Short mmCIF file of C-alpha atoms in Angstrom, two decimals:
data_model
loop_
_atom_site.label_atom_id
_atom_site.label_comp_id
_atom_site.label_asym_id
_atom_site.label_seq_id
_atom_site.Cartn_x
_atom_site.Cartn_y
_atom_site.Cartn_z
CA MET H 12 -237.53 62.88 31.62
CA LYS H 13 -240.30 62.35 29.04
CA LEU H 14 -238.61 59.14 27.91
CA ALA H 15 -238.29 57.96 31.51
CA LEU H 16 -242.04 58.49 32.00
CA VAL H 17 -242.81 56.69 28.73
CA CYS H 18 -240.67 53.75 29.90
CA ILE H 19 -242.46 53.59 33.25
CA TYR H 20 -245.98 53.77 31.79
CA THR H 21 -245.18 51.36 28.97
CA PHE H 22 -243.97 48.90 31.60
CA LEU H 23 -247.16 49.48 33.59
CA GLY H 24 -249.20 48.85 30.43
CA ALA H 25 -247.23 45.67 29.70
CA LEU H 26 -247.94 44.55 33.25
CA MET H 27 -251.68 45.07 32.75
CA PHE H 28 -251.41 43.34 29.37
CA ALA H 29 -249.99 40.26 31.13
CA VAL H 30 -252.77 40.04 33.75
CA PRO H 31 -254.48 37.00 32.11
CA ASN H 32 -251.17 35.08 32.25
CA MET H 33 -250.46 35.81 35.89
CA THR H 34 -252.72 33.13 37.34
CA ARG H 35 -252.46 29.34 37.14
CA PRO H 36 -254.02 27.77 34.01
CA GLY H 37 -257.20 26.81 35.90
CA ILE H 38 -258.05 30.44 36.69
CA LEU H 39 -258.91 33.08 34.07
CA PHE H 40 -260.13 36.54 35.12
CA ALA H 41 -260.69 35.07 38.60
CA VAL H 42 -263.08 32.45 37.21
CA PRO H 43 -262.19 28.77 37.84
CA VAL H 44 -262.13 27.17 34.38
CA PRO H 45 -260.71 23.96 32.85
CA ALA H 46 -256.91 24.11 32.49
CA ASP H 47 -257.06 24.28 28.66
CA PHE H 48 -259.87 26.86 28.57
CA ARG H 49 -257.64 29.84 27.82
CA GLU H 50 -256.40 28.15 24.63
CA GLY H 51 -259.99 27.57 23.48
CA PRO H 52 -262.00 30.03 21.33
CA ILE H 53 -263.90 31.62 24.23
CA GLY H 54 -260.82 32.01 26.39
CA ARG H 55 -258.77 33.47 23.53
CA ARG H 56 -261.53 35.91 22.59
CA SER H 57 -261.85 37.07 26.19
CA ILE H 58 -258.10 37.67 26.50
CA THR H 59 -258.03 39.52 23.15
CA ILE H 60 -260.84 41.89 24.19
CA PHE H 61 -259.11 42.59 27.51
CA ARG H 62 -255.77 43.31 25.84
CA GLY H 63 -257.42 45.43 23.16
CA LEU H 64 -258.80 47.67 25.91
CA ILE H 65 -255.36 48.04 27.49
CA LEU H 66 -253.78 48.93 24.15
CA ALA H 67 -256.59 51.40 23.40
CA ALA H 68 -255.74 53.23 26.61
CA LEU H 69 -251.95 52.86 26.50
CA LEU H 70 -251.21 54.07 22.96
CA PRO H 71 -252.92 57.50 23.30
CA LEU H 72 -251.28 57.91 26.70
CA VAL H 73 -247.79 57.28 25.33
CA CYS H 74 -248.48 59.69 22.43
CA ALA H 75 -249.73 62.31 24.89
CA LEU H 76 -246.60 61.92 27.03
CA LEU H 77 -244.31 62.21 23.99
CA PHE H 78 -245.98 65.08 22.18
CA ALA H 79 -247.94 67.04 24.79
CA PRO H 80 -246.62 70.51 25.68
CA ASP H 81 -244.82 70.82 29.01
CA ARG H 82 -247.69 72.62 30.73
CA VAL H 83 -250.03 69.59 30.39
CA LEU H 84 -247.32 66.98 30.97
CA GLY H 85 -247.82 67.11 34.75
CA PRO H 86 -251.58 66.36 34.74
CA VAL H 87 -251.14 63.69 32.02
CA SER H 88 -248.38 61.89 33.94
CA VAL H 89 -250.44 61.94 37.14
CA ALA H 90 -253.61 60.73 35.39
CA ALA H 91 -251.86 58.03 33.32
CA PRO H 92 -251.46 55.30 35.96
CA PHE H 93 -254.99 55.83 37.28
CA LEU H 94 -256.42 55.64 33.76
CA LEU H 95 -254.50 52.43 33.05
CA MET H 96 -255.70 50.87 36.30
CA LEU H 97 -259.27 51.98 35.64
CA VAL H 98 -259.26 50.44 32.15
CA THR H 99 -257.69 47.25 33.54
CA GLY H 100 -260.38 47.07 36.22
CA ILE H 101 -263.20 47.60 33.70
CA GLY H 102 -261.74 45.00 31.32
CA PHE H 103 -261.18 42.52 34.14
CA PHE H 104 -264.68 42.74 35.62
CA TRP H 105 -266.26 42.72 32.15
CA GLN H 106 -264.43 39.50 31.23
CA HIS H 107 -265.05 38.03 34.69
CA HIS H 108 -268.80 38.35 34.18
CA THR H 109 -268.50 37.11 30.60
CA LEU H 110 -266.74 33.93 31.72
CA GLU H 111 -268.81 33.19 34.83
CA PRO H 112 -271.21 30.89 32.94
CA TYR H 113 -268.21 28.71 32.02
CA ALA H 114 -267.00 28.37 35.62
CA VAL H 115 -266.18 24.87 36.84
CA HIS H 116 -266.73 24.67 40.58
CA THR H 117 -264.65 21.78 41.84
CA GLN H 118 -263.20 21.26 45.27
CA LEU H 119 -260.14 19.09 45.02
CA PRO H 120 -259.06 16.85 47.91
CA ARG H 121 -256.29 18.32 50.03
CA GLU H 122 -253.31 16.62 51.59
CA ALA H 123 -251.10 17.69 54.46
CA VAL H 124 -247.85 16.14 55.61
CA LEU H 125 -248.01 15.00 59.23
CA SER H 126 -244.66 16.47 60.07
CA THR H 127 -243.55 18.62 62.96
CA ALA H 128 -240.46 19.81 61.10
CA PRO H 129 -240.10 23.52 61.95
CA ASP H 130 -241.33 25.89 59.28
CA ARG H 131 -237.95 27.59 58.83
CA LEU H 132 -237.56 30.80 56.86
CA PRO H 133 -235.80 30.42 53.46
CA TRP H 134 -232.00 30.58 53.41
CA PHE H 135 -232.02 34.05 51.85
CA ALA H 136 -234.08 35.58 54.68
CA TRP H 137 -230.94 37.21 56.13
CA LEU H 138 -230.83 39.45 53.03
CA ALA H 139 -233.76 41.37 54.55
CA ALA H 140 -231.19 43.09 56.81
CA GLY H 141 -229.42 44.67 53.79
CA PRO H 142 -231.69 47.70 53.31
CA PHE H 143 -231.29 48.65 56.96
CA ALA H 144 -227.52 48.65 56.46
CA ILE H 145 -227.94 50.84 53.34
CA LEU H 146 -230.12 53.32 55.25
CA THR H 147 -227.66 53.39 58.16
CA ALA H 148 -224.73 53.96 55.80
CA SER H 149 -226.62 56.81 54.11
CA ALA H 150 -227.36 58.41 57.48
CA LEU H 151 -223.69 58.16 58.49
CA PHE H 152 -222.62 59.65 55.14
CA LEU H 153 -224.97 62.60 55.65
CA GLN H 154 -223.78 63.04 59.22
CA ALA H 155 -220.13 63.08 58.11
CA ASN H 156 -220.82 65.63 55.34
CA TRP H 157 -223.35 67.77 57.17
CA GLU H 158 -221.58 71.05 56.39
CA ARG H 159 -221.58 70.32 52.65
CA ILE H 160 -225.37 69.92 52.49
CA PRO H 161 -226.97 73.06 50.94
CA GLU H 162 -229.26 75.14 53.17
CA ARG H 163 -232.15 74.36 50.80
CA PHE H 164 -232.35 71.40 48.42
CA PRO H 165 -234.99 69.69 46.19
CA VAL H 166 -236.65 66.45 47.32
CA HIS H 167 -239.40 66.07 44.70
CA TRP H 168 -239.53 66.68 40.95
CA GLY H 169 -242.38 67.23 38.50
CA ALA H 170 -243.02 65.39 35.23
CA ASN H 171 -240.93 68.02 33.40
CA GLY H 172 -237.92 67.15 35.55
CA GLN H 173 -238.02 70.44 37.46
CA PRO H 174 -238.01 70.38 41.29
CA ASN H 175 -241.34 71.25 42.87
CA ARG H 176 -240.66 70.57 46.53
CA TRP H 177 -237.71 71.53 48.73
CA SER H 178 -236.37 70.72 52.17
CA GLU H 179 -234.05 72.59 54.48
CA ARG H 180 -230.88 71.49 56.20
CA ASN H 181 -232.23 70.36 59.54
CA VAL H 182 -232.64 66.94 61.16
CA GLN H 183 -236.15 66.43 59.76
CA GLY H 184 -235.31 67.66 56.27
CA VAL H 185 -232.11 65.64 55.92
CA TYR H 186 -232.98 62.40 57.70
CA GLY H 187 -236.76 62.40 57.03
CA PRO H 188 -236.61 60.29 53.82
CA LEU H 189 -234.41 57.74 55.59
CA VAL H 190 -236.79 57.48 58.55
CA PHE H 191 -239.74 57.07 56.21
CA ALA H 192 -237.86 54.35 54.28
CA LEU H 193 -236.99 52.66 57.59
CA GLU H 194 -240.70 52.49 58.46
CA LEU H 195 -241.55 51.07 55.03
CA CYS H 196 -238.76 48.47 55.22
CA LEU H 197 -239.91 47.38 58.67
CA TRP H 198 -243.43 47.01 57.31
CA PHE H 199 -242.20 44.88 54.42
CA VAL H 200 -240.23 42.65 56.80
CA ALA H 201 -243.41 42.23 58.88
CA ALA H 202 -245.39 41.48 55.70
CA GLY H 203 -242.75 38.95 54.64
CA LEU H 204 -242.92 37.14 57.97
CA ALA H 205 -246.72 37.24 57.92
CA SER H 206 -246.81 35.82 54.40
CA TRP H 207 -244.38 33.06 55.36
CA PHE H 208 -246.03 31.91 58.57
CA GLY H 209 -249.58 32.83 57.57
CA ALA H 210 -249.73 31.02 54.21
CA ARG H 211 -249.79 27.38 53.23
CA ARG H 212 -246.46 25.78 52.32
CA SER H 213 -245.79 26.22 48.59
CA HIS H 214 -243.11 27.31 46.14
CA LEU H 215 -245.02 30.52 45.50
CA ARG H 216 -244.55 31.41 49.17
CA SER H 217 -240.75 31.42 48.74
CA ALA H 218 -241.04 33.54 45.57
CA LEU H 219 -243.23 36.04 47.40
CA PHE H 220 -240.79 36.25 50.32
CA GLY H 221 -237.92 36.95 47.91
CA CYS H 222 -239.95 39.60 46.09
CA LEU H 223 -240.83 41.38 49.33
CA ILE H 224 -237.12 41.54 50.17
CA ALA H 225 -236.43 42.94 46.67
CA ILE H 226 -239.07 45.64 47.22
CA GLU H 227 -237.43 46.40 50.56
CA TYR H 228 -234.10 46.95 48.73
CA MET H 229 -235.83 49.13 46.15
CA LEU H 230 -237.27 51.36 48.87
CA GLY H 231 -234.05 51.46 50.84
CA LEU H 232 -231.99 52.44 47.79
CA LEU H 233 -234.53 54.90 46.36
CA PHE H 234 -234.89 56.85 49.59
CA SER H 235 -231.15 56.69 50.23
CA ILE H 236 -230.57 58.21 46.76
CA ILE H 237 -233.11 60.93 47.51
CA ALA H 238 -231.54 61.59 50.93
CA ILE H 239 -227.94 61.90 49.68
CA ASN H 240 -228.93 63.65 46.44
CA PRO H 241 -228.07 67.12 47.85
CA LEU H 242 -224.46 65.90 48.10
CA VAL H 243 -224.19 63.68 45.01
CA SER H 244 -226.76 65.16 42.53
CA PHE H 245 -228.07 62.12 40.67
CA PRO H 246 -229.87 62.81 37.32
CA VAL H 247 -233.64 63.03 37.88
CA TRP H 248 -234.36 60.44 35.19
CA ALA H 249 -232.04 57.99 36.97
CA ILE H 250 -233.90 58.49 40.25
CA ALA H 251 -237.25 57.99 38.46
CA LEU H 252 -236.11 54.83 36.69
CA SER H 253 -234.14 53.26 39.55
CA PRO H 254 -237.17 51.40 41.04
CA MET H 255 -237.54 49.58 37.70
CA LEU H 256 -234.29 47.72 38.40
CA PHE H 257 -236.14 45.89 41.16
CA VAL H 258 -239.73 46.01 39.99
CA VAL H 259 -239.08 44.33 36.61
CA PRO H 260 -237.33 41.22 38.05
CA VAL H 261 -239.91 41.01 40.86
CA VAL H 262 -242.77 41.02 38.38
CA ILE H 263 -241.10 38.44 36.13
CA VAL H 264 -240.36 36.10 39.07
CA MET H 265 -243.88 36.38 40.47
CA ILE H 266 -245.58 35.86 37.10
CA ARG H 267 -243.44 32.80 36.34
CA ALA H 268 -243.99 31.33 39.81
CA ALA H 269 -247.74 31.96 39.77
CA ALA H 270 -248.46 30.89 36.20
CA GLN H 271 -246.46 27.65 36.34
CA PRO H 272 -247.25 26.35 39.80
CA SER H 273 -245.59 23.21 41.08
CA ASP H 274 -248.04 22.95 43.95
CA PRO H 275 -251.71 21.92 43.92
CA PRO H 276 -254.29 24.73 43.83
CA GLU H 277 -255.08 26.55 47.05
CA PRO H 278 -258.07 25.08 48.89
CA THR H 279 -260.02 28.34 48.67
CA PRO H 280 -263.74 27.72 48.11
CA ASP H 281 -265.19 29.61 45.14
CA GLU H 282 -268.04 31.06 47.19
CA CYS H 283 -265.52 32.83 49.49
CA TRP H 284 -264.17 34.98 46.62
CA LYS H 285 -266.14 38.24 46.59
CA GLY H 286 -266.03 41.34 44.41
CA GLY H 287 -265.47 39.59 41.11
CA GLY H 288 -262.95 37.14 42.54
CA VAL H 289 -260.66 39.84 43.94
CA ILE H 290 -261.47 39.74 47.68
CA TYR H 291 -261.12 36.56 49.74
CA TYR H 292 -263.18 36.28 52.92
CA ASN H 293 -263.31 32.89 54.65
CA PRO H 294 -263.67 32.77 58.45
CA ASN H 295 -263.17 28.98 58.36
CA ASP H 296 -259.74 29.26 56.70
CA PRO H 297 -256.95 29.97 59.21
CA ALA H 298 -254.63 31.24 56.45
CA LEU H 299 -253.73 34.94 56.59
CA MET H 300 -252.65 35.01 52.94
CA VAL H 301 -253.82 32.93 49.98
CA GLU H 302 -252.91 32.68 46.31
CA LYS H 303 -254.58 35.42 44.27
CA ARG H 304 -257.09 34.85 41.50
CA PHE H 305 -256.38 38.31 40.07
CA GLY H 306 -252.73 39.07 39.32
CA ALA H 307 -249.69 37.22 40.57
CA GLY H 308 -248.91 36.57 44.20
CA TYR H 309 -250.92 36.53 47.39
CA THR H 310 -253.86 38.40 48.80
CA PHE H 311 -255.21 38.72 52.33
CA ASN H 312 -257.92 36.55 53.84
CA PHE H 313 -260.00 39.48 55.05
CA ALA H 314 -261.75 37.27 57.61
CA ASN H 315 -258.43 37.04 59.47
CA ARG H 316 -258.08 40.04 61.81
CA TRP H 317 -254.31 40.17 61.26
CA SER H 318 -254.95 41.21 57.65
CA TRP H 319 -256.65 44.36 58.92
CA ALA H 320 -253.81 44.97 61.38
CA LEU H 321 -251.23 44.75 58.57
CA LEU H 322 -253.20 46.95 56.18
CA GLY H 323 -253.97 49.47 58.95
CA SER H 324 -250.28 49.69 59.86
CA LEU H 325 -249.39 50.28 56.20
CA VAL H 326 -251.87 53.17 56.02
CA LEU H 327 -250.32 54.65 59.18
CA VAL H 328 -246.80 54.28 57.73
CA VAL H 329 -247.80 55.98 54.48
CA LEU H 330 -249.61 58.80 56.30
CA SER H 331 -246.58 59.36 58.54
CA ILE H 332 -244.78 60.92 55.55
CA PHE H 333 -246.66 64.15 56.30
CA LEU H 334 -245.10 64.22 59.77
CA ILE H 335 -241.63 62.99 58.91
CA VAL H 336 -240.65 64.56 55.57
CA MET V 26 -236.12 6.87 56.37
CA GLY V 27 -239.47 6.90 54.57
CA ALA V 28 -241.50 9.94 53.65
CA ALA V 29 -243.60 11.53 56.38
CA PRO V 30 -247.19 10.24 56.38
CA THR V 31 -249.85 12.47 54.91
CA ILE V 32 -253.45 13.12 55.79
CA ARG V 33 -256.16 13.57 53.18
CA PHE V 34 -259.30 15.69 53.34
CA ASP V 35 -261.96 15.90 50.65
CA PRO V 36 -264.11 19.04 51.03
CA ALA V 37 -266.58 17.68 48.45
CA SER V 38 -267.26 14.52 50.48
CA PRO V 39 -270.54 14.25 52.38
CA VAL V 40 -268.55 12.86 55.32
CA PRO V 41 -268.00 15.63 57.93
CA ALA V 42 -264.50 17.12 58.07
CA VAL V 43 -263.88 16.01 61.69
CA ARG V 44 -264.80 12.43 60.79
CA GLN V 45 -262.54 12.44 57.72
CA ILE V 46 -259.53 13.70 59.69
CA THR V 47 -260.22 11.32 62.60
CA ASP V 48 -260.57 8.32 60.27
CA SER V 49 -257.43 9.25 58.35
CA LEU V 50 -255.39 9.60 61.56
CA ARG V 51 -256.75 6.35 62.99
CA VAL V 52 -255.80 4.39 59.85
CA GLN V 53 -252.20 5.59 60.18
CA LEU V 54 -252.11 4.89 63.91
CA VAL V 55 -253.49 1.36 63.54
CA ASN V 56 -251.06 0.63 60.68
CA ARG V 57 -248.17 2.03 62.77
CA GLN V 58 -247.35 4.63 60.12
CA LEU V 59 -247.57 6.97 63.08
CA ALA V 60 -245.48 5.20 65.70
CA PRO V 61 -245.52 5.91 69.46
CA GLY V 62 -243.33 8.91 70.25
CA THR V 63 -244.21 10.70 66.99
CA SER V 64 -245.36 14.30 67.36
CA LEU V 65 -248.25 15.47 65.23
CA PRO V 66 -248.29 18.95 63.70
CA SER V 67 -249.86 21.73 65.73
CA VAL V 68 -253.59 22.28 65.36
CA ARG V 69 -252.88 25.64 63.74
CA ARG V 70 -250.48 24.28 61.13
CA LEU V 71 -252.58 21.26 60.17
CA ALA V 72 -255.75 23.39 59.97
CA MET V 73 -253.96 25.87 57.72
CA GLU V 74 -252.58 23.21 55.39
CA LEU V 75 -255.99 21.52 55.07
CA GLY V 76 -257.87 24.82 54.85
CA VAL V 77 -260.26 23.96 57.69
CA HIS V 78 -261.15 25.74 60.92
CA PHE V 79 -258.85 25.28 63.96
CA ASN V 80 -261.76 23.75 65.90
CA THR V 81 -262.18 20.99 63.29
CA VAL V 82 -258.62 19.73 63.77
CA ALA V 83 -258.74 20.29 67.54
CA GLU V 84 -261.91 18.17 67.78
CA ALA V 85 -260.33 15.40 65.65
CA TYR V 86 -257.27 15.38 67.93
CA ARG V 87 -259.53 15.25 71.02
CA GLN V 88 -261.50 12.29 69.63
CA ILE V 89 -258.32 10.37 68.80
CA ALA V 90 -256.89 11.23 72.24
CA ALA V 91 -260.09 9.95 73.86
CA GLU V 92 -259.49 6.60 72.13
CA GLY V 93 -256.08 6.46 73.79
CA TRP V 94 -253.86 7.12 70.78
CA LEU V 95 -252.66 10.60 71.63
CA ASP V 96 -251.36 12.52 74.60
CA LEU V 97 -252.51 16.13 74.32
CA GLN V 98 -250.38 18.32 76.50
CA HIS V 99 -251.12 22.00 76.61
CA GLY V 100 -248.38 23.90 74.83
CA ARG V 101 -246.50 20.75 73.83
CA GLY V 102 -248.67 19.56 70.97
CA ALA V 103 -250.01 16.08 70.28
CA LEU V 104 -247.80 13.07 70.97
CA VAL V 105 -248.58 9.57 69.73
CA ILE V 106 -248.50 7.13 72.64
CA ALA V 107 -248.30 3.35 72.81
CA ARG V 108 -251.75 1.84 72.87
CA ALA V 109 -252.22 -1.89 73.06
CA LEU V 110 -254.98 -3.20 70.85
CA PRO V 111 -257.56 -5.08 72.97
CA LYS V 112 -257.33 -8.87 72.61
CA THR V 113 -261.10 -9.34 72.48
CA HIS V 114 -263.85 -6.91 71.79
CA PRO V 115 -266.31 -6.45 74.66
CA HIS V 116 -269.32 -6.96 72.41
CA ASP V 117 -270.13 -8.62 69.15
CA TRP V 118 -268.07 -6.45 66.81
CA VAL V 119 -268.72 -8.56 63.72
CA GLU V 120 -272.33 -7.50 63.44
CA GLU V 121 -271.55 -3.83 63.99
CA PHE V 122 -268.62 -4.00 61.57
CA ARG V 123 -270.77 -5.65 58.92
CA ASP V 124 -273.50 -3.04 59.34
CA ARG V 125 -271.04 -0.16 59.00
CA LEU V 126 -269.27 -1.77 56.04
CA HIS V 127 -272.54 -2.40 54.22
CA GLY V 128 -273.61 1.14 55.01
CA LEU V 129 -270.37 2.49 53.56
CA ILE V 130 -270.68 0.31 50.44
CA ALA V 131 -274.24 1.52 49.93
CA GLN V 132 -273.10 5.10 50.34
CA VAL V 133 -270.32 4.93 47.74
CA ARG V 134 -272.59 3.00 45.36
CA ALA V 135 -275.19 5.74 45.76
CA GLU V 136 -272.45 8.24 44.84
CA GLY V 137 -271.76 6.32 41.61
CA ALA V 138 -268.86 3.97 42.46
CA ALA V 139 -268.80 0.82 40.30
CA PRO V 140 -269.30 -2.51 42.15
CA ALA V 141 -266.13 -3.94 40.57
CA GLU V 142 -264.08 -1.01 41.90
CA ILE V 143 -265.56 -1.44 45.36
CA ALA V 144 -264.79 -5.16 45.31
CA ALA V 145 -261.19 -4.46 44.24
CA GLU V 146 -260.76 -1.96 47.08
CA LEU V 147 -262.15 -4.49 49.57
CA ARG V 148 -259.72 -7.14 48.33
CA ASP V 149 -256.80 -4.70 48.71
CA ALA V 150 -257.98 -3.78 52.20
CA ALA V 151 -258.20 -7.46 53.14
CA LYS V 152 -254.60 -8.00 52.03
CA VAL V 153 -253.41 -5.06 54.13
CA VAL V 154 -255.29 -6.37 57.17
CA LEU V 155 -253.82 -9.86 56.78
CA ARG V 156 -250.31 -8.43 56.48
CA SER V 157 -250.63 -6.30 59.63
#
């Protein structure tokens, strides 16, 4: 289990390490710069400092996970992702302010095709139905083997691999994880549709749609594994690592699509990026989602009320776990 | 079949957004790149692609419709309609045209455009007009 945790947090650290390479060449730490700036001395120095901070946080964390006694493993494993994100945030905002004097504020002309061709979903959109089939199959499997399900079974495990939360054999206990996954999958389908019809046409939009479907599969499979675990007994490390099968390809696809764009930059005015270039707020832009300046992918236009509706519904879905499971 | 016509918008230009979109549409309508019977994208879609407010595109469509180029039907989008160019202008257009052209030349010169480049653009424009 220790090794599984080390794998997960090393991957998280590598992800943070790659943050400067996640945006198109004209954006570095959410600052619009010349395309060759990151290869120059100032850009390189900035990236090195940022990565040095990540390594300084990651290496002690990995050592702590490997060599810490079992009694402190739990707190360390819980604190690790937050510490990594905190260090990434500090490094990012530090470098953002460092690079601001080098910002190049240009507003490029925009072009739009005068076409009424329908904005059809990508060909692979039908794959979004797959996770619902997986959840349904899991529910039918549980229904068919109801008598074989133990009266009490674990549904959550600690960092030491030992179960720390149990459920009982009743409708809520057995089907709860599947219902929660169903809610999450529905939310991701809604987010996929919103990102497709609420963003400007670009290749990155297709990549994002595919990644949201992949996340949907990850959730569907993970919660199906948890739900049928009382009957099949998967190893805990396998359950912990299974999301990586989807997360790793998703991250690689998004980074490649975002860092090597085949479309012109988004027409998002610099003055509409708040909070160090992380939050986009532009009431004059009808887009619901725009290309990020921090990390790969899209972010909401917080001036669009649908962004609040989507985020609010996600909070409700996440909070519903206390009622369902 | 040729590529679909495109519309260009420069947010850094001192020319207002509505005027830029209206001018760009009118050029394509006059040159028949947008033929009668062609549907234009919805206000929402065009505004999103250009990154401007819905009202900006809606106002541009209304202005072009008022000139007789478009039929705006609620819920059915904007349809290019046949519009015969008037044989003669009701007033002395040459003087007004010259004033506007000189004003435009002065404006781009004030923004740093080289006289030779302006002259080359005018020659190209003259060729297009003679061909049409």
